[in-house]
């Protein structure tokens, strides 16, 4: 219907490529690990600010399937940050009704992390707003897995592939933000980004504040979305 596709004012689902932790640390003469720690603090601030945004889902790219190529020490740092984050913040998620969701091949992570995540998923299952964390995630692989499942069921269409994506139970992606001035998707949510708005900001991830998200949501509310129509 004409007009139907125009202007959807409030975002339901925002995804963020959290980039720039390394540069943030380098600018200050600090180890990269400190940049990642400050990155986790930015995550925490944002999750605490979710309620007033009205967002139903925030999806964060925490570890890509390509990130294994980083030096072992950095991979270990990131995995340890994940362990600590779940340990320190799980109770707060439960109290604030944040539902945790993990996308990607996260079951291939270290067994203790898988066990922690399974526990966290179970304990937050009744949450009202979703924090989706992409772990060992690659968009092409997600699409290939979903297409293979659709094929095994004998019906490969846009709808059947979408129904098998890791994000099948989430609202459509409205806005994809990347920090640190890089302008690429880096294999994140390739399918879901088909009609999403994009926002590339110069801010390095550790400096990203709830006010930046609020501004992005404000800008989004003013954009006119056409989904290929006129
Ligand atoms: C990009 O910065 C960031 C990452 C590869 C990891 C993102 C991870 C976190 C913010 C912490 C873990 C998250 C959670 C949810 C606990 P970069 O290292 O590529 O920065 P650079 O491009 O400046 O080097």
JSON list of N, CA and C in Angstrom, two decimals, residues 117-195:
[
{"chain": "A", "resi": 117, "resn": "UNK", "atom": "N", "xyz": [27.22, -19.33, 29.55]},
{"chain": "A", "resi": 117, "resn": "UNK", "atom": "CA", "xyz": [26.23, -18.68, 28.68]},
{"chain": "A", "resi": 117, "resn": "UNK", "atom": "C", "xyz": [24.90, -19.41, 28.75]},
{"chain": "A", "resi": 118, "resn": "UNK", "atom": "N", "xyz": [24.95, -20.76, 28.77]},
{"chain": "A", "resi": 118, "resn": "UNK", "atom": "CA", "xyz": [23.70, -21.51, 28.85]},
{"chain": "A", "resi": 118, "resn": "UNK", "atom": "C", "xyz": [22.94, -21.16, 30.12]},
{"chain": "A", "resi": 119, "resn": "UNK", "atom": "N", "xyz": [23.68, -21.04, 31.22]},
{"chain": "A", "resi": 119, "resn": "UNK", "atom": "CA", "xyz": [23.07, -20.66, 32.49]},
{"chain": "A", "resi": 119, "resn": "UNK", "atom": "C", "xyz": [22.48, -19.24, 32.39]},
{"chain": "A", "resi": 120, "resn": "UNK", "atom": "N", "xyz": [23.26, -18.33, 31.80]},
{"chain": "A", "resi": 120, "resn": "UNK", "atom": "CA", "xyz": [22.80, -16.93, 31.68]},
{"chain": "A", "resi": 120, "resn": "UNK", "atom": "C", "xyz": [21.56, -16.84, 30.79]},
{"chain": "A", "resi": 121, "resn": "UNK", "atom": "N", "xyz": [21.52, -17.63, 29.73]},
{"chain": "A", "resi": 121, "resn": "UNK", "atom": "CA", "xyz": [20.36, -17.61, 28.83]},
{"chain": "A", "resi": 121, "resn": "UNK", "atom": "C", "xyz": [19.12, -18.10, 29.58]},
{"chain": "A", "resi": 122, "resn": "UNK", "atom": "N", "xyz": [19.30, -19.17, 30.33]},
{"chain": "A", "resi": 122, "resn": "UNK", "atom": "CA", "xyz": [18.16, -19.73, 31.07]},
{"chain": "A", "resi": 122, "resn": "UNK", "atom": "C", "xyz": [17.66, -18.74, 32.11]},
{"chain": "A", "resi": 123, "resn": "UNK", "atom": "N", "xyz": [18.62, -18.09, 32.82]},
{"chain": "A", "resi": 123, "resn": "UNK", "atom": "CA", "xyz": [18.22, -17.21, 33.91]},
{"chain": "A", "resi": 123, "resn": "UNK", "atom": "C", "xyz": [17.60, -15.90, 33.44]},
{"chain": "A", "resi": 124, "resn": "UNK", "atom": "N", "xyz": [17.88, -15.50, 32.21]},
{"chain": "A", "resi": 124, "resn": "UNK", "atom": "CA", "xyz": [17.34, -14.22, 31.72]},
{"chain": "A", "resi": 124, "resn": "UNK", "atom": "C", "xyz": [16.19, -14.41, 30.73]},
{"chain": "A", "resi": 125, "resn": "UNK", "atom": "N", "xyz": [15.77, -15.65, 30.57]},
{"chain": "A", "resi": 125, "resn": "UNK", "atom": "CA", "xyz": [14.79, -15.96, 29.50]},
{"chain": "A", "resi": 125, "resn": "UNK", "atom": "C", "xyz": [13.51, -15.14, 29.58]},
{"chain": "A", "resi": 126, "resn": "UNK", "atom": "N", "xyz": [13.15, -14.70, 30.78]},
{"chain": "A", "resi": 126, "resn": "UNK", "atom": "CA", "xyz": [11.88, -13.96, 30.92]},
{"chain": "A", "resi": 126, "resn": "UNK", "atom": "C", "xyz": [12.05, -12.45, 30.73]},
{"chain": "A", "resi": 127, "resn": "UNK", "atom": "N", "xyz": [13.26, -12.00, 30.39]},
{"chain": "A", "resi": 127, "resn": "UNK", "atom": "CA", "xyz": [13.52, -10.57, 30.25]},
{"chain": "A", "resi": 127, "resn": "UNK", "atom": "C", "xyz": [12.66, -9.91, 29.18]},
{"chain": "A", "resi": 128, "resn": "UNK", "atom": "N", "xyz": [12.50, -8.60, 29.31]},
{"chain": "A", "resi": 128, "resn": "UNK", "atom": "CA", "xyz": [11.61, -7.85, 28.39]},
{"chain": "A", "resi": 128, "resn": "UNK", "atom": "C", "xyz": [12.37, -7.25, 27.22]},
{"chain": "A", "resi": 129, "resn": "UNK", "atom": "N", "xyz": [13.62, -6.81, 27.46]},
{"chain": "A", "resi": 129, "resn": "UNK", "atom": "CA", "xyz": [14.43, -6.25, 26.37]},
{"chain": "A", "resi": 129, "resn": "UNK", "atom": "C", "xyz": [15.60, -7.18, 26.12]},
{"chain": "A", "resi": 130, "resn": "UNK", "atom": "N", "xyz": [15.94, -7.32, 24.84]},
{"chain": "A", "resi": 130, "resn": "UNK", "atom": "CA", "xyz": [16.97, -8.30, 24.50]},
{"chain": "A", "resi": 130, "resn": "UNK", "atom": "C", "xyz": [18.32, -7.65, 24.27]},
{"chain": "A", "resi": 131, "resn": "UNK", "atom": "N", "xyz": [19.34, -8.21, 24.91]},
{"chain": "A", "resi": 131, "resn": "UNK", "atom": "CA", "xyz": [20.72, -7.88, 24.56]},
{"chain": "A", "resi": 131, "resn": "UNK", "atom": "C", "xyz": [21.25, -9.09, 23.81]},
{"chain": "A", "resi": 132, "resn": "UNK", "atom": "N", "xyz": [21.43, -8.94, 22.49]},
{"chain": "A", "resi": 132, "resn": "UNK", "atom": "CA", "xyz": [21.95, -10.04, 21.69]},
{"chain": "A", "resi": 132, "resn": "UNK", "atom": "C", "xyz": [23.44, -9.81, 21.48]},
{"chain": "A", "resi": 133, "resn": "UNK", "atom": "N", "xyz": [24.24, -10.79, 21.84]},
{"chain": "A", "resi": 133, "resn": "UNK", "atom": "CA", "xyz": [25.69, -10.65, 21.70]},
{"chain": "A", "resi": 133, "resn": "UNK", "atom": "C", "xyz": [26.16, -11.64, 20.64]},
{"chain": "A", "resi": 134, "resn": "UNK", "atom": "N", "xyz": [26.86, -11.11, 19.63]},
{"chain": "A", "resi": 134, "resn": "UNK", "atom": "CA", "xyz": [27.38, -11.96, 18.56]},
{"chain": "A", "resi": 134, "resn": "UNK", "atom": "C", "xyz": [28.76, -12.48, 18.97]},
{"chain": "A", "resi": 135, "resn": "UNK", "atom": "N", "xyz": [28.84, -13.80, 19.08]},
{"chain": "A", "resi": 135, "resn": "UNK", "atom": "CA", "xyz": [30.08, -14.44, 19.52]},
{"chain": "A", "resi": 135, "resn": "UNK", "atom": "C", "xyz": [30.47, -15.52, 18.53]},
{"chain": "A", "resi": 136, "resn": "UNK", "atom": "N", "xyz": [31.70, -15.47, 18.06]},
{"chain": "A", "resi": 136, "resn": "UNK", "atom": "CA", "xyz": [32.14, -16.38, 17.01]},
{"chain": "A", "resi": 136, "resn": "UNK", "atom": "C", "xyz": [31.13, -16.30, 15.86]},
{"chain": "A", "resi": 137, "resn": "UNK", "atom": "N", "xyz": [30.79, -15.09, 15.52]},
{"chain": "A", "resi": 137, "resn": "UNK", "atom": "CA", "xyz": [29.74, -14.82, 14.54]},
{"chain": "A", "resi": 137, "resn": "UNK", "atom": "C", "xyz": [30.32, -14.40, 13.19]},
{"chain": "A", "resi": 138, "resn": "UNK", "atom": "N", "xyz": [29.73, -14.92, 12.11]},
{"chain": "A", "resi": 138, "resn": "UNK", "atom": "CA", "xyz": [30.03, -14.48, 10.75]},
{"chain": "A", "resi": 138, "resn": "UNK", "atom": "C", "xyz": [28.73, -14.49, 9.96]},
{"chain": "A", "resi": 139, "resn": "UNK", "atom": "N", "xyz": [28.42, -13.39, 9.29]},
{"chain": "A", "resi": 139, "resn": "UNK", "atom": "CA", "xyz": [27.14, -13.28, 8.59]},
{"chain": "A", "resi": 139, "resn": "UNK", "atom": "C", "xyz": [26.99, -14.26, 7.44]},
{"chain": "A", "resi": 140, "resn": "UNK", "atom": "N", "xyz": [28.06, -14.44, 6.67]},
{"chain": "A", "resi": 140, "resn": "UNK", "atom": "CA", "xyz": [27.96, -15.37, 5.53]},
{"chain": "A", "resi": 140, "resn": "UNK", "atom": "C", "xyz": [27.68, -16.78, 6.03]},
{"chain": "A", "resi": 141, "resn": "UNK", "atom": "N", "xyz": [28.37, -17.15, 7.09]},
{"chain": "A", "resi": 141, "resn": "UNK", "atom": "CA", "xyz": [28.18, -18.48, 7.65]},
{"chain": "A", "resi": 141, "resn": "UNK", "atom": "C", "xyz": [26.77, -18.65, 8.19]},
{"chain": "A", "resi": 142, "resn": "UNK", "atom": "N", "xyz": [26.25, -17.61, 8.84]},
{"chain": "A", "resi": 142, "resn": "UNK", "atom": "CA", "xyz": [24.88, -17.67, 9.37]},
{"chain": "A", "resi": 142, "resn": "UNK", "atom": "C", "xyz": [23.89, -17.91, 8.23]},
{"chain": "A", "resi": 143, "resn": "UNK", "atom": "N", "xyz": [24.08, -17.19, 7.11]},
{"chain": "A", "resi": 143, "resn": "UNK", "atom": "CA", "xyz": [23.17, -17.35, 5.97]},
{"chain": "A", "resi": 143, "resn": "UNK", "atom": "C", "xyz": [23.30, -18.76, 5.39]},
{"chain": "A", "resi": 144, "resn": "UNK", "atom": "N", "xyz": [24.55, -19.24, 5.27]},
{"chain": "A", "resi": 144, "resn": "UNK", "atom": "CA", "xyz": [24.77, -20.59, 4.71]},
{"chain": "A", "resi": 144, "resn": "UNK", "atom": "C", "xyz": [24.10, -21.65, 5.59]},
{"chain": "A", "resi": 145, "resn": "UNK", "atom": "N", "xyz": [24.24, -21.49, 6.92]},
{"chain": "A", "resi": 145, "resn": "UNK", "atom": "CA", "xyz": [23.63, -22.46, 7.84]},
{"chain": "A", "resi": 145, "resn": "UNK", "atom": "C", "xyz": [22.10, -22.43, 7.70]},
{"chain": "A", "resi": 146, "resn": "UNK", "atom": "N", "xyz": [21.55, -21.22, 7.63]},
{"chain": "A", "resi": 146, "resn": "UNK", "atom": "CA", "xyz": [20.09, -21.08, 7.54]},
{"chain": "A", "resi": 146, "resn": "UNK", "atom": "C", "xyz": [19.58, -21.66, 6.21]},
{"chain": "A", "resi": 147, "resn": "UNK", "atom": "N", "xyz": [20.33, -21.40, 5.13]},
{"chain": "A", "resi": 147, "resn": "UNK", "atom": "CA", "xyz": [19.91, -21.90, 3.81]},
{"chain": "A", "resi": 147, "resn": "UNK", "atom": "C", "xyz": [19.97, -23.43, 3.79]},
{"chain": "A", "resi": 148, "resn": "UNK", "atom": "N", "xyz": [21.01, -24.00, 4.43]},
{"chain": "A", "resi": 148, "resn": "UNK", "atom": "CA", "xyz": [21.14, -25.46, 4.47]},
{"chain": "A", "resi": 148, "resn": "UNK", "atom": "C", "xyz": [19.95, -26.07, 5.23]},
{"chain": "A", "resi": 149, "resn": "UNK", "atom": "N", "xyz": [19.55, -25.42, 6.32]},
{"chain": "A", "resi": 149, "resn": "UNK", "atom": "CA", "xyz": [18.40, -25.95, 7.09]},
{"chain": "A", "resi": 149, "resn": "UNK", "atom": "C", "xyz": [17.11, -25.85, 6.26]},
{"chain": "A", "resi": 150, "resn": "UNK", "atom": "N", "xyz": [16.96, -24.72, 5.56]},
{"chain": "A", "resi": 150, "resn": "UNK", "atom": "CA", "xyz": [15.77, -24.55, 4.72]},
{"chain": "A", "resi": 150, "resn": "UNK", "atom": "C", "xyz": [15.76, -25.62, 3.63]},
{"chain": "A", "resi": 151, "resn": "UNK", "atom": "N", "xyz": [16.95, -25.88, 3.04]},
{"chain": "A", "resi": 151, "resn": "UNK", "atom": "CA", "xyz": [17.05, -26.87, 1.97]},
{"chain": "A", "resi": 151, "resn": "UNK", "atom": "C", "xyz": [16.71, -28.27, 2.50]},
{"chain": "A", "resi": 152, "resn": "UNK", "atom": "N", "xyz": [17.18, -28.56, 3.71]},
{"chain": "A", "resi": 152, "resn": "UNK", "atom": "CA", "xyz": [16.91, -29.88, 4.30]},
{"chain": "A", "resi": 152, "resn": "UNK", "atom": "C", "xyz": [15.41, -30.08, 4.51]},
{"chain": "A", "resi": 153, "resn": "UNK", "atom": "N", "xyz": [14.69, -28.96, 4.68]},
{"chain": "A", "resi": 153, "resn": "UNK", "atom": "CA", "xyz": [13.23, -29.05, 4.83]},
{"chain": "A", "resi": 153, "resn": "UNK", "atom": "C", "xyz": [12.54, -28.95, 3.47]},
{"chain": "A", "resi": 154, "resn": "UNK", "atom": "N", "xyz": [13.34, -28.82, 2.39]},
{"chain": "A", "resi": 154, "resn": "UNK", "atom": "CA", "xyz": [12.79, -28.89, 1.04]},
{"chain": "A", "resi": 154, "resn": "UNK", "atom": "C", "xyz": [12.15, -27.63, 0.51]},
{"chain": "A", "resi": 155, "resn": "UNK", "atom": "N", "xyz": [12.43, -26.47, 1.13]},
{"chain": "A", "resi": 155, "resn": "UNK", "atom": "CA", "xyz": [11.79, -25.24, 0.67]},
{"chain": "A", "resi": 155, "resn": "UNK", "atom": "C", "xyz": [12.71, -24.05, 0.91]},
{"chain": "A", "resi": 156, "resn": "UNK", "atom": "N", "xyz": [13.40, -23.61, -0.14]},
{"chain": "A", "resi": 156, "resn": "UNK", "atom": "CA", "xyz": [14.36, -22.52, 0.03]},
{"chain": "A", "resi": 156, "resn": "UNK", "atom": "C", "xyz": [13.76, -21.22, -0.53]},
{"chain": "A", "resi": 157, "resn": "UNK", "atom": "N", "xyz": [13.31, -20.37, 0.36]},
{"chain": "A", "resi": 157, "resn": "UNK", "atom": "CA", "xyz": [12.78, -19.06, -0.05]},
{"chain": "A", "resi": 157, "resn": "UNK", "atom": "C", "xyz": [13.35, -18.02, 0.92]},
{"chain": "A", "resi": 158, "resn": "UNK", "atom": "N", "xyz": [13.11, -16.76, 0.61]},
{"chain": "A", "resi": 158, "resn": "UNK", "atom": "CA", "xyz": [13.58, -15.70, 1.51]},
{"chain": "A", "resi": 158, "resn": "UNK", "atom": "C", "xyz": [12.99, -15.93, 2.91]},
{"chain": "A", "resi": 159, "resn": "UNK", "atom": "N", "xyz": [11.73, -16.31, 2.95]},
{"chain": "A", "resi": 159, "resn": "UNK", "atom": "CA", "xyz": [11.05, -16.49, 4.25]},
{"chain": "A", "resi": 159, "resn": "UNK", "atom": "C", "xyz": [11.62, -17.68, 5.02]},
{"chain": "A", "resi": 160, "resn": "UNK", "atom": "N", "xyz": [11.88, -18.79, 4.29]},
{"chain": "A", "resi": 160, "resn": "UNK", "atom": "CA", "xyz": [12.35, -19.98, 5.04]},
{"chain": "A", "resi": 160, "resn": "UNK", "atom": "C", "xyz": [13.79, -19.80, 5.49]},
{"chain": "A", "resi": 161, "resn": "UNK", "atom": "N", "xyz": [14.60, -19.09, 4.69]},
{"chain": "A", "resi": 161, "resn": "UNK", "atom": "CA", "xyz": [15.98, -18.81, 5.14]},
{"chain": "A", "resi": 161, "resn": "UNK", "atom": "C", "xyz": [15.91, -17.89, 6.37]},
{"chain": "A", "resi": 162, "resn": "UNK", "atom": "N", "xyz": [15.12, -16.82, 6.27]},
{"chain": "A", "resi": 162, "resn": "UNK", "atom": "CA", "xyz": [15.02, -15.87, 7.39]},
{"chain": "A", "resi": 162, "resn": "UNK", "atom": "C", "xyz": [14.57, -16.58, 8.67]},
{"chain": "A", "resi": 163, "resn": "UNK", "atom": "N", "xyz": [13.69, -17.56, 8.51]},
{"chain": "A", "resi": 163, "resn": "UNK", "atom": "CA", "xyz": [13.16, -18.27, 9.68]},
{"chain": "A", "resi": 163, "resn": "UNK", "atom": "C", "xyz": [14.23, -19.11, 10.38]},
{"chain": "A", "resi": 164, "resn": "UNK", "atom": "N", "xyz": [15.33, -19.38, 9.68]},
{"chain": "A", "resi": 164, "resn": "UNK", "atom": "CA", "xyz": [16.39, -20.19, 10.29]},
{"chain": "A", "resi": 164, "resn": "UNK", "atom": "C", "xyz": [17.62, -19.37, 10.69]},
{"chain": "A", "resi": 165, "resn": "UNK", "atom": "N", "xyz": [17.56, -18.06, 10.51]},
{"chain": "A", "resi": 165, "resn": "UNK", "atom": "CA", "xyz": [18.69, -17.23, 10.94]},
{"chain": "A", "resi": 165, "resn": "UNK", "atom": "C", "xyz": [18.74, -17.21, 12.47]},
{"chain": "A", "resi": 166, "resn": "UNK", "atom": "N", "xyz": [19.92, -16.90, 13.01]},
{"chain": "A", "resi": 166, "resn": "UNK", "atom": "CA", "xyz": [20.06, -16.83, 14.47]},
{"chain": "A", "resi": 166, "resn": "UNK", "atom": "C", "xyz": [19.15, -15.76, 15.06]},
{"chain": "A", "resi": 167, "resn": "UNK", "atom": "N", "xyz": [18.80, -14.77, 14.24]},
{"chain": "A", "resi": 167, "resn": "UNK", "atom": "CA", "xyz": [18.02, -13.63, 14.71]},
{"chain": "A", "resi": 167, "resn": "UNK", "atom": "C", "xyz": [16.52, -13.80, 14.44]},
{"chain": "A", "resi": 168, "resn": "UNK", "atom": "N", "xyz": [16.10, -15.01, 14.09]},
{"chain": "A", "resi": 168, "resn": "UNK", "atom": "CA", "xyz": [14.71, -15.22, 13.64]},
{"chain": "A", "resi": 168, "resn": "UNK", "atom": "C", "xyz": [13.67, -14.70, 14.64]},
{"chain": "A", "resi": 169, "resn": "UNK", "atom": "N", "xyz": [14.00, -14.75, 15.93]},
{"chain": "A", "resi": 169, "resn": "UNK", "atom": "CA", "xyz": [13.00, -14.32, 16.93]},
{"chain": "A", "resi": 169, "resn": "UNK", "atom": "C", "xyz": [13.13, -12.84, 17.31]},
{"chain": "A", "resi": 170, "resn": "UNK", "atom": "N", "xyz": [13.99, -12.12, 16.62]},
{"chain": "A", "resi": 170, "resn": "UNK", "atom": "CA", "xyz": [14.19, -10.70, 16.96]},
{"chain": "A", "resi": 170, "resn": "UNK", "atom": "C", "xyz": [13.41, -9.80, 15.99]},
{"chain": "A", "resi": 171, "resn": "UNK", "atom": "N", "xyz": [13.12, -8.56, 16.41]},
{"chain": "A", "resi": 171, "resn": "UNK", "atom": "CA", "xyz": [12.46, -7.65, 15.47]},
{"chain": "A", "resi": 171, "resn": "UNK", "atom": "C", "xyz": [13.40, -7.35, 14.30]},
{"chain": "A", "resi": 172, "resn": "UNK", "atom": "N", "xyz": [12.85, -6.90, 13.16]},
{"chain": "A", "resi": 172, "resn": "UNK", "atom": "CA", "xyz": [13.72, -6.56, 12.03]},
{"chain": "A", "resi": 172, "resn": "UNK", "atom": "C", "xyz": [14.75, -5.51, 12.43]},
{"chain": "A", "resi": 173, "resn": "UNK", "atom": "N", "xyz": [15.94, -5.60, 11.85]},
{"chain": "A", "resi": 173, "resn": "UNK", "atom": "CA", "xyz": [16.99, -4.63, 12.20]},
{"chain": "A", "resi": 173, "resn": "UNK", "atom": "C", "xyz": [16.64, -3.27, 11.60]},
{"chain": "A", "resi": 174, "resn": "UNK", "atom": "N", "xyz": [16.60, -2.25, 12.45]},
{"chain": "A", "resi": 174, "resn": "UNK", "atom": "CA", "xyz": [16.28, -0.90, 11.99]},
{"chain": "A", "resi": 174, "resn": "UNK", "atom": "C", "xyz": [17.53, -0.10, 11.68]},
{"chain": "A", "resi": 175, "resn": "UNK", "atom": "N", "xyz": [18.51, -0.20, 12.56]},
{"chain": "A", "resi": 175, "resn": "UNK", "atom": "CA", "xyz": [19.66, 0.70, 12.46]},
{"chain": "A", "resi": 175, "resn": "UNK", "atom": "C", "xyz": [20.94, -0.05, 12.82]},
{"chain": "A", "resi": 176, "resn": "UNK", "atom": "N", "xyz": [21.94, 0.09, 11.95]},
{"chain": "A", "resi": 176, "resn": "UNK", "atom": "CA", "xyz": [23.25, -0.53, 12.21]},
{"chain": "A", "resi": 176, "resn": "UNK", "atom": "C", "xyz": [24.28, 0.59, 12.37]},
{"chain": "A", "resi": 177, "resn": "UNK", "atom": "N", "xyz": [24.93, 0.60, 13.53]},
{"chain": "A", "resi": 177, "resn": "UNK", "atom": "CA", "xyz": [25.92, 1.65, 13.83]},
{"chain": "A", "resi": 177, "resn": "UNK", "atom": "C", "xyz": [27.30, 1.03, 13.85]},
{"chain": "A", "resi": 178, "resn": "UNK", "atom": "N", "xyz": [28.29, 1.71, 13.28]},
{"chain": "A", "resi": 178, "resn": "UNK", "atom": "CA", "xyz": [29.69, 1.29, 13.46]},
{"chain": "A", "resi": 178, "resn": "UNK", "atom": "C", "xyz": [30.47, 2.47, 14.01]},
{"chain": "A", "resi": 179, "resn": "UNK", "atom": "N", "xyz": [31.24, 2.21, 15.02]},
{"chain": "A", "resi": 179, "resn": "UNK", "atom": "CA", "xyz": [32.05, 3.28, 15.61]},
{"chain": "A", "resi": 179, "resn": "UNK", "atom": "C", "xyz": [33.44, 3.30, 14.99]},
{"chain": "A", "resi": 180, "resn": "UNK", "atom": "N", "xyz": [34.18, 4.33, 15.26]},
{"chain": "A", "resi": 180, "resn": "UNK", "atom": "CA", "xyz": [35.61, 4.49, 14.97]},
{"chain": "A", "resi": 180, "resn": "UNK", "atom": "C", "xyz": [35.94, 4.91, 13.54]},
{"chain": "A", "resi": 181, "resn": "UNK", "atom": "N", "xyz": [34.93, 5.30, 12.76]},
{"chain": "A", "resi": 181, "resn": "UNK", "atom": "CA", "xyz": [35.20, 5.87, 11.44]},
{"chain": "A", "resi": 181, "resn": "UNK", "atom": "C", "xyz": [35.40, 4.88, 10.32]},
{"chain": "A", "resi": 182, "resn": "UNK", "atom": "N", "xyz": [35.41, 3.58, 10.62]},
{"chain": "A", "resi": 182, "resn": "UNK", "atom": "CA", "xyz": [35.56, 2.58, 9.55]},
{"chain": "A", "resi": 182, "resn": "UNK", "atom": "C", "xyz": [34.19, 2.43, 8.88]},
{"chain": "A", "resi": 183, "resn": "UNK", "atom": "N", "xyz": [34.22, 2.30, 7.53]},
{"chain": "A", "resi": 183, "resn": "UNK", "atom": "CA", "xyz": [32.94, 2.22, 6.82]},
{"chain": "A", "resi": 183, "resn": "UNK", "atom": "C", "xyz": [32.85, 0.88, 6.09]},
{"chain": "A", "resi": 184, "resn": "UNK", "atom": "N", "xyz": [32.56, -0.16, 6.84]},
{"chain": "A", "resi": 184, "resn": "UNK", "atom": "CA", "xyz": [32.32, -1.49, 6.25]},
{"chain": "A", "resi": 184, "resn": "UNK", "atom": "C", "xyz": [31.54, -2.33, 7.26]},
{"chain": "A", "resi": 185, "resn": "UNK", "atom": "N", "xyz": [30.98, -3.44, 6.72]},
{"chain": "A", "resi": 185, "resn": "UNK", "atom": "CA", "xyz": [30.11, -4.29, 7.57]},
{"chain": "A", "resi": 185, "resn": "UNK", "atom": "C", "xyz": [30.87, -5.41, 8.26]},
{"chain": "A", "resi": 186, "resn": "UNK", "atom": "N", "xyz": [32.05, -5.76, 7.74]},
{"chain": "A", "resi": 186, "resn": "UNK", "atom": "CA", "xyz": [32.86, -6.80, 8.37]},
{"chain": "A", "resi": 186, "resn": "UNK", "atom": "C", "xyz": [32.05, -8.06, 8.69]},
{"chain": "A", "resi": 187, "resn": "UNK", "atom": "N", "xyz": [31.24, -8.49, 7.72]},
{"chain": "A", "resi": 187, "resn": "UNK", "atom": "CA", "xyz": [30.53, -9.78, 7.85]},
{"chain": "A", "resi": 187, "resn": "UNK", "atom": "C", "xyz": [29.51, -9.80, 9.00]},
{"chain": "A", "resi": 188, "resn": "UNK", "atom": "N", "xyz": [29.01, -8.64, 9.37]},
{"chain": "A", "resi": 188, "resn": "UNK", "atom": "CA", "xyz": [28.03, -8.57, 10.47]},
{"chain": "A", "resi": 188, "resn": "UNK", "atom": "C", "xyz": [26.61, -8.42, 9.92]},
{"chain": "A", "resi": 189, "resn": "UNK", "atom": "N", "xyz": [25.71, -9.26, 10.33]},
{"chain": "A", "resi": 189, "resn": "UNK", "atom": "CA", "xyz": [24.28, -9.15, 10.01]},
{"chain": "A", "resi": 189, "resn": "UNK", "atom": "C", "xyz": [24.01, -8.80, 8.55]},
{"chain": "A", "resi": 190, "resn": "UNK", "atom": "N", "xyz": [24.67, -9.53, 7.64]},
{"chain": "A", "resi": 190, "resn": "UNK", "atom": "CA", "xyz": [24.57, -9.19, 6.21]},
{"chain": "A", "resi": 190, "resn": "UNK", "atom": "C", "xyz": [23.13, -9.29, 5.70]},
{"chain": "A", "resi": 191, "resn": "UNK", "atom": "N", "xyz": [22.46, -10.35, 6.07]},
{"chain": "A", "resi": 191, "resn": "UNK", "atom": "CA", "xyz": [21.07, -10.53, 5.62]},
{"chain": "A", "resi": 191, "resn": "UNK", "atom": "C", "xyz": [20.16, -9.47, 6.25]},
{"chain": "A", "resi": 192, "resn": "UNK", "atom": "N", "xyz": [20.33, -9.31, 7.56]},
{"chain": "A", "resi": 192, "resn": "UNK", "atom": "CA", "xyz": [19.45, -8.42, 8.33]},
{"chain": "A", "resi": 192, "resn": "UNK", "atom": "C", "xyz": [19.63, -6.97, 7.94]},
{"chain": "A", "resi": 193, "resn": "UNK", "atom": "N", "xyz": [20.81, -6.64, 7.36]},
{"chain": "A", "resi": 193, "resn": "UNK", "atom": "CA", "xyz": [21.09, -5.23, 7.02]},
{"chain": "A", "resi": 193, "resn": "UNK", "atom": "C", "xyz": [20.43, -4.81, 5.71]},
{"chain": "A", "resi": 194, "resn": "UNK", "atom": "N", "xyz": [19.74, -5.74, 5.04]},
{"chain": "A", "resi": 194, "resn": "UNK", "atom": "CA", "xyz": [19.21, -5.45, 3.70]},
{"chain": "A", "resi": 194, "resn": "UNK", "atom": "C", "xyz": [18.46, -4.11, 3.64]},
{"chain": "A", "resi": 195, "resn": "UNK", "atom": "N", "xyz": [17.64, -3.82, 4.63]},
{"chain": "A", "resi": 195, "resn": "UNK", "atom": "CA", "xyz": [16.88, -2.57, 4.62]},
{"chain": "A", "resi": 195, "resn": "UNK", "atom": "C", "xyz": [17.15, -1.71, 5.85]}
]
